[in-house]
PDB file of C-alpha atoms and ligand atoms in Angstrom:
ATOM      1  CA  UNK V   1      12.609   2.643  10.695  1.00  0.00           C
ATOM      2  CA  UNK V   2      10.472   5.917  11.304  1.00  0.00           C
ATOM      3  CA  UNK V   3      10.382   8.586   9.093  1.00  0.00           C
ATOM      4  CA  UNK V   4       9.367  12.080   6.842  1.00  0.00           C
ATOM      5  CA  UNK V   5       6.099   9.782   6.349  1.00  0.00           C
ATOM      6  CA  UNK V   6       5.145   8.759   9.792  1.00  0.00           C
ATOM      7  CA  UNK V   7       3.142  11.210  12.037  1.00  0.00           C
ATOM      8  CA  UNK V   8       2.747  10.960  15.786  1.00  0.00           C
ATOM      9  CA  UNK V   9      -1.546  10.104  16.376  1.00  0.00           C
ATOM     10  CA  UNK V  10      -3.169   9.069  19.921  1.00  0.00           C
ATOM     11  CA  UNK V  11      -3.386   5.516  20.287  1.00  0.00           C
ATOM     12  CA  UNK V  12      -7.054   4.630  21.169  1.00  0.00           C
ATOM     13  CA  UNK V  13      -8.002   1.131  20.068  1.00  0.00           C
ATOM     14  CA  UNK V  14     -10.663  -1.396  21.715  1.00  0.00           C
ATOM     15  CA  UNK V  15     -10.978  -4.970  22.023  1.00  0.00           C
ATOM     16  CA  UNK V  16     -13.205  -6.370  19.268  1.00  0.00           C
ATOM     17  CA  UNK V  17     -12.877  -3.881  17.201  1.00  0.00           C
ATOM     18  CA  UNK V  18     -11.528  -5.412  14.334  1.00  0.00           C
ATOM     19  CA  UNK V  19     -13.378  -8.728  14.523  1.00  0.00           C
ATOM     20  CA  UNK V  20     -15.240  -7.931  11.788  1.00  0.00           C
ATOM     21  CA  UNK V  21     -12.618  -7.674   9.751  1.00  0.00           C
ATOM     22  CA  UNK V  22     -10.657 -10.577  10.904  1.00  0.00           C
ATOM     23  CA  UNK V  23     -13.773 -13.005   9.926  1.00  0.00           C
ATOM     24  CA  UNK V  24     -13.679 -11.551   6.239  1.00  0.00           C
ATOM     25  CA  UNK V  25      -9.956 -11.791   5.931  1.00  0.00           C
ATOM     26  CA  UNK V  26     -10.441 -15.624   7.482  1.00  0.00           C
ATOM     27  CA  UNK V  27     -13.313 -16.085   4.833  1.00  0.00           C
ATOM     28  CA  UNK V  28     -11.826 -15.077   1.741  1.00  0.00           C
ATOM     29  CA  UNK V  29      -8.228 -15.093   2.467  1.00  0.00           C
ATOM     30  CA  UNK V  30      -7.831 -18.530   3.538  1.00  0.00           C
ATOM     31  CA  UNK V  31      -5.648 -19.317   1.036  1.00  0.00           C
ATOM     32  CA  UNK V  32      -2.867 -15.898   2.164  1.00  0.00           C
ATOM     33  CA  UNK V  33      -3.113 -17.168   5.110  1.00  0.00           C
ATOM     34  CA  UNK V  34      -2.382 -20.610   5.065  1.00  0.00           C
ATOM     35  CA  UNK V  35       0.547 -20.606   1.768  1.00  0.00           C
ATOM     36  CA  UNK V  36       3.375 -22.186   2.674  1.00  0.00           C
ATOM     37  CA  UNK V  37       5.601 -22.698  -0.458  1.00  0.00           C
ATOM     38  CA  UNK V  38       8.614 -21.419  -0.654  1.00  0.00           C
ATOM     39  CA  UNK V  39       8.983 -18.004   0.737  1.00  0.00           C
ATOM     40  CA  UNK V  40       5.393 -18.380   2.147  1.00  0.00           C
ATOM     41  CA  UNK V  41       6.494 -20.492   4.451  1.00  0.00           C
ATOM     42  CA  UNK V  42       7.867 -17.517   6.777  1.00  0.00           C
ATOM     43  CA  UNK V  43       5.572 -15.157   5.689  1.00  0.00           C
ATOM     44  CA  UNK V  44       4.642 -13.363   8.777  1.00  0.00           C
ATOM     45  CA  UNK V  45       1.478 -10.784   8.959  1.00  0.00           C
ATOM     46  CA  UNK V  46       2.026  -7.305  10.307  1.00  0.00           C
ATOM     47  CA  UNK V  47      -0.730  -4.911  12.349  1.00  0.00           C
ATOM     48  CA  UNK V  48       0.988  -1.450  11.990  1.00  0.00           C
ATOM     49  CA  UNK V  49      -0.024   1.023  14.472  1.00  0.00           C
ATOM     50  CA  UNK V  50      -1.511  -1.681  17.238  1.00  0.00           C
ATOM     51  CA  UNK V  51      -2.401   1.601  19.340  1.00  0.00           C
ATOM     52  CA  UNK V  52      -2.139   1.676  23.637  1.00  0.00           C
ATOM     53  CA  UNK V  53      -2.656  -1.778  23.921  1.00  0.00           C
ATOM     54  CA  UNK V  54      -1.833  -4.527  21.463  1.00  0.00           C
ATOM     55  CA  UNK V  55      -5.713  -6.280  21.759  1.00  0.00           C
ATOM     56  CA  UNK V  56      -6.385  -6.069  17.838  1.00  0.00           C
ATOM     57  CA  UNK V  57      -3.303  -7.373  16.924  1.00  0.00           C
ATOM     58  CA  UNK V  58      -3.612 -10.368  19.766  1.00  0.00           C
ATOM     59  CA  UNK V  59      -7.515 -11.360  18.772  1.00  0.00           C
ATOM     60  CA  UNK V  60      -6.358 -11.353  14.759  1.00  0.00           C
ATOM     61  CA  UNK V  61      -3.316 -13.497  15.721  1.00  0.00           C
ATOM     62  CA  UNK V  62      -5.953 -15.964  17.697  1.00  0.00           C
ATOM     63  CA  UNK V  63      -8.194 -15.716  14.561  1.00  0.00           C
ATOM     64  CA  UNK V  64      -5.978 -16.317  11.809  1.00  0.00           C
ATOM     65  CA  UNK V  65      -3.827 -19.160  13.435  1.00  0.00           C
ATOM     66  CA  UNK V  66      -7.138 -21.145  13.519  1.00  0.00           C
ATOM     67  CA  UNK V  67      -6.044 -21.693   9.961  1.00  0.00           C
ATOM     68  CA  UNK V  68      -2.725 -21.545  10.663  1.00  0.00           C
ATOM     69  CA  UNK V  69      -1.679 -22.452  13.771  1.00  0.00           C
ATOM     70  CA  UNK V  70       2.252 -21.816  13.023  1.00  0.00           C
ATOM     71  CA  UNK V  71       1.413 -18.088  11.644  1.00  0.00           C
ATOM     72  CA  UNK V  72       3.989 -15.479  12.558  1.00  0.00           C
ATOM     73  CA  UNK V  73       2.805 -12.031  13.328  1.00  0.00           C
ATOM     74  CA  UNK V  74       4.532  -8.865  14.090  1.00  0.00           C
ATOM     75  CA  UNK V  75       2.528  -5.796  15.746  1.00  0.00           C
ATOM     76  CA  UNK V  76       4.414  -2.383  14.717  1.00  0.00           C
ATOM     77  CA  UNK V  77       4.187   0.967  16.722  1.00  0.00           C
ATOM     78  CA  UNK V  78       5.633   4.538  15.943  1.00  0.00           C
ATOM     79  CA  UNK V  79       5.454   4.921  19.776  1.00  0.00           C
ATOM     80  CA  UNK V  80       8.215   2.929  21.432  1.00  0.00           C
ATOM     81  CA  UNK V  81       6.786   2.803  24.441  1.00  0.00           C
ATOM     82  CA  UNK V  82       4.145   0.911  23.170  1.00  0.00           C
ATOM     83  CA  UNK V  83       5.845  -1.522  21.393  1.00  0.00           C
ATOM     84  CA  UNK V  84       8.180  -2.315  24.435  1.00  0.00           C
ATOM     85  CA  UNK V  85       5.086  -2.547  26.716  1.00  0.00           C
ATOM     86  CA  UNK V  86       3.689  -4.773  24.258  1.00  0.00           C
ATOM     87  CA  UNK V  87       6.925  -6.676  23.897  1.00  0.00           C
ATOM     88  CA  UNK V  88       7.168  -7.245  27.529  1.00  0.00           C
ATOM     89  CA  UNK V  89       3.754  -8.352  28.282  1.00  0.00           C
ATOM     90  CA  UNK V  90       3.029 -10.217  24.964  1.00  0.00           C
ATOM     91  CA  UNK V  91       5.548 -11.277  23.157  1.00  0.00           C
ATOM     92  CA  UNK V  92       6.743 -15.550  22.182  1.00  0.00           C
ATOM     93  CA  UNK V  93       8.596 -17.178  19.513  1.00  0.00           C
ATOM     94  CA  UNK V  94       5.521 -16.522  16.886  1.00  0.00           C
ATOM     95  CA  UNK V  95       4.641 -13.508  18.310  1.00  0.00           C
ATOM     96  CA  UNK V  96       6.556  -9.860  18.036  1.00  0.00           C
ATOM     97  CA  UNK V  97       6.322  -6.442  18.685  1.00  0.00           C
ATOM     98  CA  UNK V  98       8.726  -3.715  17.334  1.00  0.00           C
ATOM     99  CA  UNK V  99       8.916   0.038  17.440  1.00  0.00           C
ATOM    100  CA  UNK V 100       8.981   1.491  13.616  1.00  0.00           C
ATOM    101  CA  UNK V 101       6.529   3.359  10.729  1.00  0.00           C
ATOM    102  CA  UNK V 102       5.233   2.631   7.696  1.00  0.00           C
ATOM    103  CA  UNK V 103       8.851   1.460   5.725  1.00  0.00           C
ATOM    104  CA  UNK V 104       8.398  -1.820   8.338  1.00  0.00           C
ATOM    105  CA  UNK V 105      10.743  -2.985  10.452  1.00  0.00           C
ATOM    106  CA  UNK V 106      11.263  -6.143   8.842  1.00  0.00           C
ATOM    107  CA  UNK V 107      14.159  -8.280   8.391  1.00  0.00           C
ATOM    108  CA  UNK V 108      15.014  -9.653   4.911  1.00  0.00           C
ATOM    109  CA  UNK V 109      13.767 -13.199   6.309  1.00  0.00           C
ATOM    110  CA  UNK V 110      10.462 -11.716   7.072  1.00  0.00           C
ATOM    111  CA  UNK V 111       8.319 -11.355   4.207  1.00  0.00           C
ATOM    112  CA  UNK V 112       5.102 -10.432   4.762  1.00  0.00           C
ATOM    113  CA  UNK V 113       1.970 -12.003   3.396  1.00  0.00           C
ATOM    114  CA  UNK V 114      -0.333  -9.599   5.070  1.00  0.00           C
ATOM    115  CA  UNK V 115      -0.648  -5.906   6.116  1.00  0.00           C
ATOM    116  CA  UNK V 116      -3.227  -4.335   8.316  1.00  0.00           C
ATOM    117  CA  UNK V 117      -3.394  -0.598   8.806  1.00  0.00           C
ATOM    118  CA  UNK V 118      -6.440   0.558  10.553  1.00  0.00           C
ATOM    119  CA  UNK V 119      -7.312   3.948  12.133  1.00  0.00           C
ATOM    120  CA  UNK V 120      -4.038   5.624  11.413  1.00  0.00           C
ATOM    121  CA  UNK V 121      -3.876   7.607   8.511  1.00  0.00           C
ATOM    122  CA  UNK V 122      -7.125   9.745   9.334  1.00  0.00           C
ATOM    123  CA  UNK V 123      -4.754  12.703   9.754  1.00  0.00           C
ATOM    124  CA  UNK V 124      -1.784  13.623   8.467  1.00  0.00           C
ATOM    125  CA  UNK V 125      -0.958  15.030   4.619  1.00  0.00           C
ATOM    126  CA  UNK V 126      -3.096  13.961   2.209  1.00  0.00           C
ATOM    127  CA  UNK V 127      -0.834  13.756  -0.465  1.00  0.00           C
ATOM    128  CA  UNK V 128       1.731  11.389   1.618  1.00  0.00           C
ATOM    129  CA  UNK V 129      -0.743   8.769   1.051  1.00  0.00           C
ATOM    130  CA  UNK V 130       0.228   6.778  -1.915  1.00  0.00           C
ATOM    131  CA  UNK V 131       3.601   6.720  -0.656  1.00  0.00           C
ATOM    132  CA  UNK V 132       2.588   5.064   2.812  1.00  0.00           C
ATOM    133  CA  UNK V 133       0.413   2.565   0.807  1.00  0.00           C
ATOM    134  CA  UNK V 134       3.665   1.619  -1.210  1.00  0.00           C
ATOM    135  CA  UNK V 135       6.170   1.650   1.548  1.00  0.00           C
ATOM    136  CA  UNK V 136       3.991  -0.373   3.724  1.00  0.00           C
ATOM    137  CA  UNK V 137       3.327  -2.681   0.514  1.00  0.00           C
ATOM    138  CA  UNK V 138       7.263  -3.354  -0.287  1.00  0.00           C
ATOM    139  CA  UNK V 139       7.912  -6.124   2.315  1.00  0.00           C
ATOM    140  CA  UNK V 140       4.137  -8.236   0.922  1.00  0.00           C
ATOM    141  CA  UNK V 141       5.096 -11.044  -1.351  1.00  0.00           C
ATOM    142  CA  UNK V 142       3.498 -10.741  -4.807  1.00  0.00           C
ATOM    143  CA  UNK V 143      -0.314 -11.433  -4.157  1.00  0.00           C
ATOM    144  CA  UNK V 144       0.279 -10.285  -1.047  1.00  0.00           C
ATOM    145  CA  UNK V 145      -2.163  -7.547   0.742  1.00  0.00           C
ATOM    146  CA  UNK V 146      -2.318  -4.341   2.264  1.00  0.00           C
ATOM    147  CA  UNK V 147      -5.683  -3.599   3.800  1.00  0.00           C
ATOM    148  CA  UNK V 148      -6.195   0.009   5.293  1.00  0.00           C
ATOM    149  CA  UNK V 149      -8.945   1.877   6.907  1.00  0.00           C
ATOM    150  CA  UNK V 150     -11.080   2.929   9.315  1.00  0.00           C
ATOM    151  CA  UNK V 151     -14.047   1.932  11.836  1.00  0.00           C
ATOM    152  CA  UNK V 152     -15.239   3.692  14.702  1.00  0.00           C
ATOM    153  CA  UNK V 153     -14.156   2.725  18.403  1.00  0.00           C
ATOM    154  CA  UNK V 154     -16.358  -0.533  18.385  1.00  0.00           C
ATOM    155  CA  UNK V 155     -15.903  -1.542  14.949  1.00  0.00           C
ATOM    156  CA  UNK V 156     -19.655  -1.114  14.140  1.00  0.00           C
ATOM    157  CA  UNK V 157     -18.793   0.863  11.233  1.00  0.00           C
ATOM    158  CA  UNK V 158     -16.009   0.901   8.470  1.00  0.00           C
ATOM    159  CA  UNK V 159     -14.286   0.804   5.533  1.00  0.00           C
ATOM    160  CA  UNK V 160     -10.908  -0.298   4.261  1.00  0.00           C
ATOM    161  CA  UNK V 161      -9.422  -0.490   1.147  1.00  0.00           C
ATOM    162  CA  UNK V 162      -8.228  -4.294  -0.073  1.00  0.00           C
ATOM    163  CA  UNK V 163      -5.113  -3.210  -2.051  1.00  0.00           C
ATOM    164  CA  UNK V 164      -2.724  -6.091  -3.431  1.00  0.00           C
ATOM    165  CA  UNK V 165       0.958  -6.473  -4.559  1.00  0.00           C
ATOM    166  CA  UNK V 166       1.769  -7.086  -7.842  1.00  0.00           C
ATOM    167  CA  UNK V 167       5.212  -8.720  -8.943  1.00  0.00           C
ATOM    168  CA  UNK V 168       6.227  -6.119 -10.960  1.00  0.00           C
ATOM    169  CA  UNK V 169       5.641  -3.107  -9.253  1.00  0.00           C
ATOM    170  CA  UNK V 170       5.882  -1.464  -5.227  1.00  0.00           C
ATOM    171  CA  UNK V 171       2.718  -0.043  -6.039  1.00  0.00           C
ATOM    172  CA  UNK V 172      -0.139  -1.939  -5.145  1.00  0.00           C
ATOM    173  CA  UNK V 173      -3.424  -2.807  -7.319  1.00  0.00           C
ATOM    174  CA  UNK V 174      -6.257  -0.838  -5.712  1.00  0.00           C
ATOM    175  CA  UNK V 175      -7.966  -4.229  -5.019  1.00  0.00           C
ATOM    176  CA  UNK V 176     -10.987  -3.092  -4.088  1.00  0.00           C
ATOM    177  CA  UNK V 177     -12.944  -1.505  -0.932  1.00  0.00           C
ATOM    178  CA  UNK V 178     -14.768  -3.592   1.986  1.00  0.00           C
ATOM    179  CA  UNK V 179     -17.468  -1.724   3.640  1.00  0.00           C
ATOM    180  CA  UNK V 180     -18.937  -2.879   6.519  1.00  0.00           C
ATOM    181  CA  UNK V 181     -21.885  -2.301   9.631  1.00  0.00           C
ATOM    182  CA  UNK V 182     -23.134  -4.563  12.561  1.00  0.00           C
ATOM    183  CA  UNK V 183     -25.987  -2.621  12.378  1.00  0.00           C
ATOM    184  CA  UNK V 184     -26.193  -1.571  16.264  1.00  0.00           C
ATOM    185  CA  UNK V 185     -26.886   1.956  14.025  1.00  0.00           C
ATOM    186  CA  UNK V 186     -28.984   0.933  12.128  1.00  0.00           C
ATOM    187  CA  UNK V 187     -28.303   1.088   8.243  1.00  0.00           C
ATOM    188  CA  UNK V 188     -27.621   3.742   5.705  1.00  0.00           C
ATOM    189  CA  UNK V 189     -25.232   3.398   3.131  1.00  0.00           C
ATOM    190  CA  UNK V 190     -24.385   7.197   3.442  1.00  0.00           C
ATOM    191  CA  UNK V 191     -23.170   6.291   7.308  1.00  0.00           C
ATOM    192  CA  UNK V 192     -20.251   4.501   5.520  1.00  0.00           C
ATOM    193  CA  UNK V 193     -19.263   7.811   3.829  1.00  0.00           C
ATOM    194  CA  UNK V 194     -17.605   9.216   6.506  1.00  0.00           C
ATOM    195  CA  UNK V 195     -15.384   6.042   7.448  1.00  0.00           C
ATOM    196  CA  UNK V 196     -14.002   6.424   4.008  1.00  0.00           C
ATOM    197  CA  UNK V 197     -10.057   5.784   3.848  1.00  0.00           C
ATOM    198  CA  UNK V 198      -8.114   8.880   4.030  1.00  0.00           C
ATOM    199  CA  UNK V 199      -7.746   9.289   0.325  1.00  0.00           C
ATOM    200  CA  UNK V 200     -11.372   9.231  -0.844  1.00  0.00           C
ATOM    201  CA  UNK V 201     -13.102  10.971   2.089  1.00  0.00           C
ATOM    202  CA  UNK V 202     -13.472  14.040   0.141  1.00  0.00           C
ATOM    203  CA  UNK V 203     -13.886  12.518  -3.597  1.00  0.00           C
ATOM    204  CA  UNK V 204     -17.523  11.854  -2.608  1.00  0.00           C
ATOM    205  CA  UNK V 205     -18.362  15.087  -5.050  1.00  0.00           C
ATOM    206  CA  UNK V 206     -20.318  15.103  -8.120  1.00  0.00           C
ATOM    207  CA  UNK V 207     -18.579  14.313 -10.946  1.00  0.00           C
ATOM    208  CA  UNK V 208     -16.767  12.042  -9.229  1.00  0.00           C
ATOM    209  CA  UNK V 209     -16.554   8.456  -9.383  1.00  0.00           C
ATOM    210  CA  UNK V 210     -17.353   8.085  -5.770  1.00  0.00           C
ATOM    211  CA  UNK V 211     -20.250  10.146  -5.523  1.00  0.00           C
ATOM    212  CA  UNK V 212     -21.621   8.511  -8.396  1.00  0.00           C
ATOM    213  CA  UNK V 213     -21.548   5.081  -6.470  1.00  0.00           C
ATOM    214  CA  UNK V 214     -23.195   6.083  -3.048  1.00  0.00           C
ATOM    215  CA  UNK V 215     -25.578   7.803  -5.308  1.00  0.00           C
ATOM    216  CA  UNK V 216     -26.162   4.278  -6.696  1.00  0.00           C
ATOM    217  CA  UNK V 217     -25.816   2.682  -3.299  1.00  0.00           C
ATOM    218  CA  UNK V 218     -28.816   5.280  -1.792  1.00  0.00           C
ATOM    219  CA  UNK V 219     -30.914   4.787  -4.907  1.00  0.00           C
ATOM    220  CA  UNK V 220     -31.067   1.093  -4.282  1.00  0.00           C
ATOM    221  CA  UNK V 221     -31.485   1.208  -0.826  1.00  0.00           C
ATOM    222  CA  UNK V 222     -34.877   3.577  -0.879  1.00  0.00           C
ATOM    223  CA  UNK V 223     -36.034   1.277  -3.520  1.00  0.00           C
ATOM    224  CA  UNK V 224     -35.474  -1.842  -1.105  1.00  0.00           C
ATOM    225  CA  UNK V 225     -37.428  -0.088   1.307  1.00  0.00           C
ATOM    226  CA  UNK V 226     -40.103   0.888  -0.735  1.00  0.00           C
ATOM    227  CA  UNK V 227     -40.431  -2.961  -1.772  1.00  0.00           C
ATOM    228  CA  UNK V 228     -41.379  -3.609   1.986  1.00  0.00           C
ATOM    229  CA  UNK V 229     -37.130  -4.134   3.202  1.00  0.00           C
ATOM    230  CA  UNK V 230     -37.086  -1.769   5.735  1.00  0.00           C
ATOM    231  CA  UNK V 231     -35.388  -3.637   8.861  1.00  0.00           C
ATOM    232  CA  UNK V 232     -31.531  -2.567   8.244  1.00  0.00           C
ATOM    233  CA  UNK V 233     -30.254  -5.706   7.404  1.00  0.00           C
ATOM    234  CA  UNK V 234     -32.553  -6.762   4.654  1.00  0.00           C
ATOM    235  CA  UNK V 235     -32.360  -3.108   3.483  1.00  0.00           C
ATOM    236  CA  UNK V 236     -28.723  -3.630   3.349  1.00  0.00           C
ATOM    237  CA  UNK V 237     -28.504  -6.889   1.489  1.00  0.00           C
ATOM    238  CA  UNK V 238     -31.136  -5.801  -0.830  1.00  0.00           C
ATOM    239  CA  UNK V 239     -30.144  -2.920  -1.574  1.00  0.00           C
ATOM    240  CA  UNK V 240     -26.354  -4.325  -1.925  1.00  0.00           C
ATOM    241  CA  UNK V 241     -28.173  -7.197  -4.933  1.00  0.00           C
ATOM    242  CA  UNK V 242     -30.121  -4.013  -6.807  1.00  0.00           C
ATOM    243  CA  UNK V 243     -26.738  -1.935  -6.782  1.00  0.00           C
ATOM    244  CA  UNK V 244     -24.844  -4.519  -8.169  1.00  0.00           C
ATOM    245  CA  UNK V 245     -27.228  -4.613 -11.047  1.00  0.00           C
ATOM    246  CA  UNK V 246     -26.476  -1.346 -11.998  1.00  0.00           C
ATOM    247  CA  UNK V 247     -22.759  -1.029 -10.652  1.00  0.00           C
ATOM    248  CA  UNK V 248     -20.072  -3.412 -12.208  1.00  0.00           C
ATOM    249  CA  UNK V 249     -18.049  -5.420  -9.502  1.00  0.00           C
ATOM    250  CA  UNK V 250     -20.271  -5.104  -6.605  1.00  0.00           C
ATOM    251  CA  UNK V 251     -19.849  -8.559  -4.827  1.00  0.00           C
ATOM    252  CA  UNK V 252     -23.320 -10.598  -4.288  1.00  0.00           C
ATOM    253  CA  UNK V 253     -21.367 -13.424  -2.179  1.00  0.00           C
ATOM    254  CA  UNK V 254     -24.352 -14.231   0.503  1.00  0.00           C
ATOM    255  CA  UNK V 255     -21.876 -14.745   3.022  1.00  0.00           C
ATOM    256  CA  UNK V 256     -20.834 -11.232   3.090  1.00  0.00           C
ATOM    257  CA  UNK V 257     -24.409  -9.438   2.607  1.00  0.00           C
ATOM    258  CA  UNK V 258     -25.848 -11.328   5.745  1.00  0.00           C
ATOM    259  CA  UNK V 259     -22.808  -9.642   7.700  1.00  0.00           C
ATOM    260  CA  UNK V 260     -23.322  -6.375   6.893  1.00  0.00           C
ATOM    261  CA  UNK V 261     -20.166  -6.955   3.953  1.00  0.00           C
ATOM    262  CA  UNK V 262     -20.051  -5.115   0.544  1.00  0.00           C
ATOM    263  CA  UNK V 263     -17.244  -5.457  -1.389  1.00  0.00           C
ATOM    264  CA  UNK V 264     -16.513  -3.082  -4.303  1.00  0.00           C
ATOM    265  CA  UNK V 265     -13.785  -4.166  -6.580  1.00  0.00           C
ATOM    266  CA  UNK V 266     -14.560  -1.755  -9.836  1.00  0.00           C
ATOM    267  CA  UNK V 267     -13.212  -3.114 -13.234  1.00  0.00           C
ATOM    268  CA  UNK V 268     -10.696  -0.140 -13.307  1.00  0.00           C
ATOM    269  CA  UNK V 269      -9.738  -0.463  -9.908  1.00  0.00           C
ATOM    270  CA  UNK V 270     -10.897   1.205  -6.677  1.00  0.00           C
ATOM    271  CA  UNK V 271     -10.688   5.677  -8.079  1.00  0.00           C
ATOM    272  CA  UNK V 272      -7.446   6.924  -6.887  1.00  0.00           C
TER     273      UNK V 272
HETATM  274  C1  SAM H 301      -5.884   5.088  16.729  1.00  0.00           C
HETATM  275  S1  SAM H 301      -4.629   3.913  17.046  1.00  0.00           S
HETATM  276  C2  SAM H 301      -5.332   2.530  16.202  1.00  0.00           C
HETATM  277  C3  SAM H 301      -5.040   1.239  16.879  1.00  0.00           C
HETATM  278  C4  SAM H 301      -5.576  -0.004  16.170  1.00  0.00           C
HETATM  279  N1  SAM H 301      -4.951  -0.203  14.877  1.00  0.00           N
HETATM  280  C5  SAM H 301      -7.069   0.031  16.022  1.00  0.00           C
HETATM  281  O1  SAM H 301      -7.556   0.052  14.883  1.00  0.00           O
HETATM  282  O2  SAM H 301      -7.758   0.032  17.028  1.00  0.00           O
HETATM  283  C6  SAM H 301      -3.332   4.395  15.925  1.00  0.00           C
HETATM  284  C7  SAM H 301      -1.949   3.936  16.362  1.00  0.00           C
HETATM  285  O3  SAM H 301      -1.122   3.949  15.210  1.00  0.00           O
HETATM  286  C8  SAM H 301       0.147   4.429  15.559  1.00  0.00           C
HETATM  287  N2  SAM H 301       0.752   4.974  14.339  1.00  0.00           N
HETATM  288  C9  SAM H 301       0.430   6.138  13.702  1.00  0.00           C
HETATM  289  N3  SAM H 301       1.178   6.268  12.592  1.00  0.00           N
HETATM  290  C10 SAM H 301       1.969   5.186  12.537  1.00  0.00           C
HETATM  291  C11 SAM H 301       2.969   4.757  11.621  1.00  0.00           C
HETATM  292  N4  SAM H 301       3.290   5.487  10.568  1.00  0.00           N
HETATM  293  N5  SAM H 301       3.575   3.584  11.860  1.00  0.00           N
HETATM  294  C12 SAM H 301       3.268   2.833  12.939  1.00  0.00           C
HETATM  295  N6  SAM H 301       2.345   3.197  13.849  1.00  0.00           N
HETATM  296  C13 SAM H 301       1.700   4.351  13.638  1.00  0.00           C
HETATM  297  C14 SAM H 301      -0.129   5.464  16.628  1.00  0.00           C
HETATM  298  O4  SAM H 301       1.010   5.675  17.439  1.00  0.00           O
HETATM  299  C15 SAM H 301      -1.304   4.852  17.384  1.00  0.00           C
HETATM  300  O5  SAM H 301      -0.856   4.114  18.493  1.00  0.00           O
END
């Protein structure tokens, strides 16, 4: 189940460092989670690359089977020995662990409703990306998602790309991207540059679609602190309602700007 595409990284994960992203996903992907109809109903969601220890995997399975208490999840490793260890101290009828890369190691009864794959694509080949997105996007049901990124070790910072399966084609719509802070360092929105995904960590160039938007973003975000927003997290949800004024598809959902939450979802399509 590994292969050409998969590359060997170190395995440092913490506990909580997802969380973040678990509350969005149980926010506004309730209804993923919970589908049951036909072959929903043994949908299971899969954490690929868990790291050392399987704790972000174990605290998303907690968190999403508070909506579905019967959900099925399946951590994946490259490193065996991490997947056994995991398998030994961890594993139960709902619960799994498997050694394998980016094609899955899914059985044909396993469809998968959900895909997480954070912190391990910050190295490897650049141009091997699109073809990880769409091998780890063949087993998701139509609708299904694929959401990869990166944070630092605490989760306090990141970004991730929301990328969905369409019925007619492996490779998936690119959704949208979910940046995110806690604010424990305080707020810029050019701190969320460098968490970038992989494949847009060096698009943020002028001329480029990218650039153009955290231009946007740091426009906004002087002007909300010039109108008197200066403590991070009204800077941040202020400066998240002027960008959207000027920047199609910018999500103003109150929810997500009093967590620290901006979604992007551009008309076209997150730039590839
Ligand atoms: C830095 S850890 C991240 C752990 C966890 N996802 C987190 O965010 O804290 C990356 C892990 O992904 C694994 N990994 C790297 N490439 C992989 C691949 N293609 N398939 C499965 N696991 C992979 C590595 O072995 C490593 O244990």
């Amino acid at each position: 189940m590994t292969g050409e595409l998969d590359t060997r990284t170190r395995g440092r994960t913490a506990r909580g460092r997802l969380r973040a992203l678990d509350a969005y996903l149980g926010q506004f992907e309730s209804a993923l989670l919970t589908r049951e109809d036909g072959p929903w109903a043994r949908a299971v969601f899969v954490d690929v690359g868990f790291g050392e220890h399987p704790w972000t995997t174990l605290e998303s399975a907690a968190a999403f089977r508070t909506l579905n208490p019967g959900l099925s999840i399946v951590g994946v490793e490259l490193e065996a020995e991490r997947a056994l260890a995991a398998a030994r101290d961890h594993a139960d009828a709902r619960t799994h662990f498997r050694e394998g890369g980016f094609a899955l190691p899914l059985s044909a009864e396993e469809p998968a409703r959900l895909v997480r794959a954070m912190n391990l694509l910050r190295q490897g080949p650049l141009e091997r990306i699109p073809e990880a997105h769409r091998a780890m996007s063949r087993h998701l049901l139509p609708g299904g998602l694929l959401v990869e990124g990166s944070t630092d070790l605490d989760g306090a910072v990141g970004v991730a790309h929301l990328l969905r399966r369409r019925p007619d084609t492996e490779t998936p719509a690119r959704e949208g991207l979910l940046f995110h802070t806690d604010f424990s360092r305080g707020f810029a929105p050019l701190m969320l540059r460098d968490w970038l995904p992989r494949d847009l960590r060096r698009r943020v160039r002028p001329g480029e679609p990218m650039h153009t938007f955290f231009g946007a973003w740091e426009a906004a975000w002087k002007a909300a602190r010039e109108a008197g927003h200066t403590a991070p997290p009204e800077a941040f949800a202020e400066s998240a309602l002027r960008l959207a004024r000027m920047t199609p598809g910018v999500a103003t959902d109150a929810w997500l700007l009093t967590r620290g939450f901006l979604r992007w979802s551009p008309p076209g399509g997150t730039p590839a």
